[in-house]
Amino acid sequence: MSKLVRFGVSLEDGLLKKFDSLIRQKGYTNRSEAIRDLIRNELVDQQWRTGEEVVGVVMIVYNHHQRQLQPKITDLQHDYGSRIISSQHIHLDHHNCLEVVIARGKAGLIRELAGRLKAIRGIKHCSLNMSTTAKGIA
Ligand code: NI
């Protein structure tokens, strides 16, 4: 555990009021916690931009009755071989499936994987959530 350092922040009262109301809505109990998370998010974003190894969670929703959709999704994932470290399939209801694909590698490669999944016809929704091992920031 790193040493905690305190520092002062000056900002306009209107901005602070908005910030306090935002973090209350998000469930933070204090400003320090909220500011720490904001800083970490920015640093993770930067790690994504600078091409360090990152982790991405791609979530897709599709109708499994649609012809040839499932094999297309599987073929595409096989193109990324060992970069995909886990995938999970959940049957949401009679028609719809949710698939969660977790991959690690360069940010560009993960974005490409998510982009190609999104582009498959019949995928109803595709989202990419990005993270890193947070080396040096948490
Ligand atoms: Ni299913």
mmCIF file of C-alpha atoms and ligand atoms in Angstrom:
data_model
loop_
_atom_site.group_PDB
_atom_site.id
_atom_site.type_symbol
_atom_site.label_atom_id
_atom_site.label_comp_id
_atom_site.label_asym_id
_atom_site.label_seq_id
_atom_site.Cartn_x
_atom_site.Cartn_y
_atom_site.Cartn_z
ATOM 1 C CA MET A 1 0.000 0.000 0.000
ATOM 2 C CA SER A 2 1.443 3.354 -1.024
ATOM 3 C CA LYS A 3 1.710 6.303 1.314
ATOM 4 C CA LEU A 4 -1.269 8.677 1.211
ATOM 5 C CA VAL A 5 -0.440 12.274 0.332
ATOM 6 C CA ARG A 6 -2.854 15.154 0.889
ATOM 7 C CA PHE A 7 -3.086 18.078 -1.483
ATOM 8 C CA GLY A 8 -5.381 21.070 -1.808
ATOM 9 C CA VAL A 9 -7.565 21.776 -4.817
ATOM 10 C CA SER A 10 -9.004 25.200 -5.632
ATOM 11 C CA LEU A 11 -12.049 25.494 -7.844
ATOM 12 C CA GLU A 12 -15.097 27.665 -8.420
ATOM 13 C CA ASP A 13 -17.924 27.075 -5.937
ATOM 14 C CA GLY A 14 -20.437 26.424 -8.722
ATOM 15 C CA LEU A 15 -18.240 23.717 -10.161
ATOM 16 C CA LEU A 16 -17.730 22.165 -6.732
ATOM 17 C CA LYS A 17 -21.493 22.083 -6.127
ATOM 18 C CA LYS A 18 -22.008 20.269 -9.409
ATOM 19 C CA PHE A 19 -19.205 17.868 -8.592
ATOM 20 C CA ASP A 20 -20.665 17.127 -5.129
ATOM 21 C CA SER A 21 -24.089 16.450 -6.559
ATOM 22 C CA LEU A 22 -22.592 14.219 -9.276
ATOM 23 C CA ILE A 23 -20.578 12.123 -6.846
ATOM 24 C CA ARG A 24 -23.588 11.799 -4.501
ATOM 25 C CA GLN A 25 -25.581 10.386 -7.399
ATOM 26 C CA LYS A 26 -22.763 7.990 -8.142
ATOM 27 C CA GLY A 27 -22.697 6.833 -4.543
ATOM 28 C CA TYR A 28 -19.337 8.151 -3.424
ATOM 29 C CA THR A 29 -19.091 8.862 0.287
ATOM 30 C CA ASN A 30 -16.342 11.462 -0.049
ATOM 31 C CA ARG A 31 -14.586 13.672 -2.588
ATOM 32 C CA SER A 32 -11.190 12.018 -2.206
ATOM 33 C CA GLU A 33 -12.551 8.695 -3.354
ATOM 34 C CA ALA A 34 -14.244 10.307 -6.356
ATOM 35 C CA ILE A 35 -11.135 12.257 -7.339
ATOM 36 C CA ARG A 36 -8.947 9.153 -7.024
ATOM 37 C CA ASP A 37 -11.274 7.295 -9.407
ATOM 38 C CA LEU A 38 -11.260 10.169 -11.902
ATOM 39 C CA ILE A 39 -7.467 10.229 -11.902
ATOM 40 C CA ARG A 40 -7.235 6.445 -12.325
ATOM 41 C CA ASN A 41 -9.714 6.545 -15.218
ATOM 42 C CA GLU A 42 -7.620 9.159 -16.974
ATOM 43 C CA LEU A 43 -4.446 7.131 -16.442
ATOM 44 C CA VAL A 44 -6.091 3.955 -17.744
ATOM 45 C CA ASP A 45 -7.247 5.947 -20.792
ATOM 46 C CA GLN A 46 -3.702 7.089 -21.305
ATOM 47 C CA GLN A 47 -2.396 3.526 -21.098
ATOM 48 C CA TRP A 48 -4.948 2.675 -23.805
ATOM 49 C CA ARG A 49 -3.710 5.498 -25.984
ATOM 50 C CA THR A 50 -0.036 4.697 -25.578
ATOM 51 C CA GLY A 51 -0.333 1.092 -26.717
ATOM 52 C CA GLU A 52 0.590 -0.668 -23.497
ATOM 53 C CA GLU A 53 -0.899 -4.074 -22.887
ATOM 54 C CA VAL A 54 -4.530 -3.625 -21.910
ATOM 55 C CA VAL A 55 -7.576 -5.707 -21.093
ATOM 56 C CA GLY A 56 -10.896 -5.353 -22.876
ATOM 57 C CA VAL A 57 -14.305 -6.789 -22.124
ATOM 58 C CA VAL A 58 -16.513 -6.957 -25.184
ATOM 59 C CA MET A 59 -20.196 -7.563 -24.617
ATOM 60 C CA ILE A 60 -22.460 -8.562 -27.467
ATOM 61 C CA VAL A 61 -26.172 -9.288 -27.625
ATOM 62 C CA TYR A 62 -27.681 -11.174 -30.548
ATOM 63 C CA ASN A 63 -30.534 -13.397 -31.610
ATOM 64 C CA HIS A 64 -29.194 -16.917 -31.900
ATOM 65 C CA HIS A 65 -32.008 -17.919 -34.290
ATOM 66 C CA GLN A 66 -30.462 -15.722 -36.944
ATOM 67 C CA ARG A 67 -28.848 -17.987 -39.519
ATOM 68 C CA GLN A 68 -25.066 -18.280 -39.586
ATOM 69 C CA LEU A 69 -24.630 -15.657 -36.904
ATOM 70 C CA GLN A 70 -23.270 -17.889 -34.159
ATOM 71 C CA PRO A 71 -20.580 -19.526 -36.379
ATOM 72 C CA LYS A 72 -19.492 -16.088 -37.634
ATOM 73 C CA ILE A 73 -19.018 -14.910 -34.057
ATOM 74 C CA THR A 74 -17.042 -18.041 -33.200
ATOM 75 C CA ASP A 75 -14.863 -17.846 -36.344
ATOM 76 C CA LEU A 76 -13.987 -14.264 -35.607
ATOM 77 C CA GLN A 77 -12.977 -15.072 -32.046
ATOM 78 C CA HIS A 78 -10.731 -17.866 -33.323
ATOM 79 C CA ASP A 79 -8.910 -15.278 -35.459
ATOM 80 C CA TYR A 80 -7.689 -13.722 -32.213
ATOM 81 C CA GLY A 81 -6.586 -17.051 -30.721
ATOM 82 C CA SER A 82 -4.781 -16.738 -27.436
ATOM 83 C CA ARG A 83 -5.496 -12.997 -27.165
ATOM 84 C CA ILE A 84 -8.968 -14.002 -25.976
ATOM 85 C CA ILE A 85 -8.551 -15.210 -22.438
ATOM 86 C CA SER A 86 -12.172 -15.980 -21.654
ATOM 87 C CA SER A 87 -15.614 -15.928 -23.142
ATOM 88 C CA GLN A 88 -18.956 -16.581 -21.597
ATOM 89 C CA HIS A 89 -22.321 -17.185 -23.161
ATOM 90 C CA ILE A 90 -25.572 -16.446 -21.356
ATOM 91 C CA HIS A 91 -29.018 -17.299 -22.757
ATOM 92 C CA LEU A 92 -30.966 -14.146 -21.916
ATOM 93 C CA ASP A 93 -34.357 -15.388 -23.102
ATOM 94 C CA HIS A 94 -35.793 -17.655 -25.779
ATOM 95 C CA HIS A 95 -34.220 -15.623 -28.607
ATOM 96 C CA ASN A 96 -31.405 -13.541 -27.230
ATOM 97 C CA CYS A 97 -27.906 -14.405 -26.159
ATOM 98 C CA LEU A 98 -25.325 -12.339 -24.340
ATOM 99 C CA GLU A 99 -21.704 -13.105 -24.965
ATOM 100 C CA VAL A 100 -18.892 -11.609 -22.924
ATOM 101 C CA VAL A 101 -15.441 -11.840 -24.469
ATOM 102 C CA ILE A 102 -12.360 -10.876 -22.483
ATOM 103 C CA ALA A 103 -9.164 -10.204 -24.395
ATOM 104 C CA ARG A 104 -5.738 -8.808 -23.612
ATOM 105 C CA GLY A 105 -3.156 -7.237 -25.864
ATOM 106 C CA LYS A 106 -2.403 -3.927 -27.522
ATOM 107 C CA ALA A 107 -5.292 -1.466 -27.414
ATOM 108 C CA GLY A 108 -5.472 -1.345 -31.201
ATOM 109 C CA LEU A 109 -5.976 -5.086 -31.438
ATOM 110 C CA ILE A 110 -8.731 -5.130 -28.815
ATOM 111 C CA ARG A 111 -10.503 -2.229 -30.523
ATOM 112 C CA GLU A 112 -10.234 -4.077 -33.815
ATOM 113 C CA LEU A 113 -11.776 -7.215 -32.281
ATOM 114 C CA ALA A 114 -14.669 -5.197 -30.829
ATOM 115 C CA GLY A 115 -15.111 -3.316 -34.095
ATOM 116 C CA ARG A 116 -15.245 -6.496 -36.145
ATOM 117 C CA LEU A 117 -17.755 -8.100 -33.769
ATOM 118 C CA LYS A 118 -19.898 -4.968 -33.905
ATOM 119 C CA ALA A 119 -19.842 -5.037 -37.695
ATOM 120 C CA ILE A 120 -21.279 -8.554 -37.954
ATOM 121 C CA ARG A 121 -24.814 -8.265 -39.278
ATOM 122 C CA GLY A 122 -27.359 -9.302 -36.705
ATOM 123 C CA ILE A 123 -25.439 -8.218 -33.618
ATOM 124 C CA LYS A 124 -27.954 -6.087 -31.758
ATOM 125 C CA HIS A 125 -25.568 -4.447 -29.364
ATOM 126 C CA CYS A 126 -21.838 -4.426 -28.826
ATOM 127 C CA SER A 127 -19.919 -2.566 -26.176
ATOM 128 C CA LEU A 128 -16.272 -2.429 -25.251
ATOM 129 C CA ASN A 129 -15.154 -1.792 -21.726
ATOM 130 C CA MET A 130 -11.494 -1.078 -21.358
ATOM 131 C CA SER A 131 -9.141 -1.566 -18.479
ATOM 132 C CA THR A 132 -5.501 -2.269 -17.735
ATOM 133 C CA THR A 133 -3.649 -4.023 -14.981
ATOM 134 C CA ALA A 134 -3.388 -0.459 -13.640
ATOM 135 C CA LYS A 135 0.339 -0.902 -13.211
ATOM 136 C CA GLY A 136 1.622 2.025 -11.192
ATOM 137 C CA ILE A 137 -1.740 3.702 -10.709
ATOM 138 C CA ALA A 138 -3.578 1.609 -8.125
HETATM 139 NI NI NI B 1 -27.717 -18.487 -26.013
#
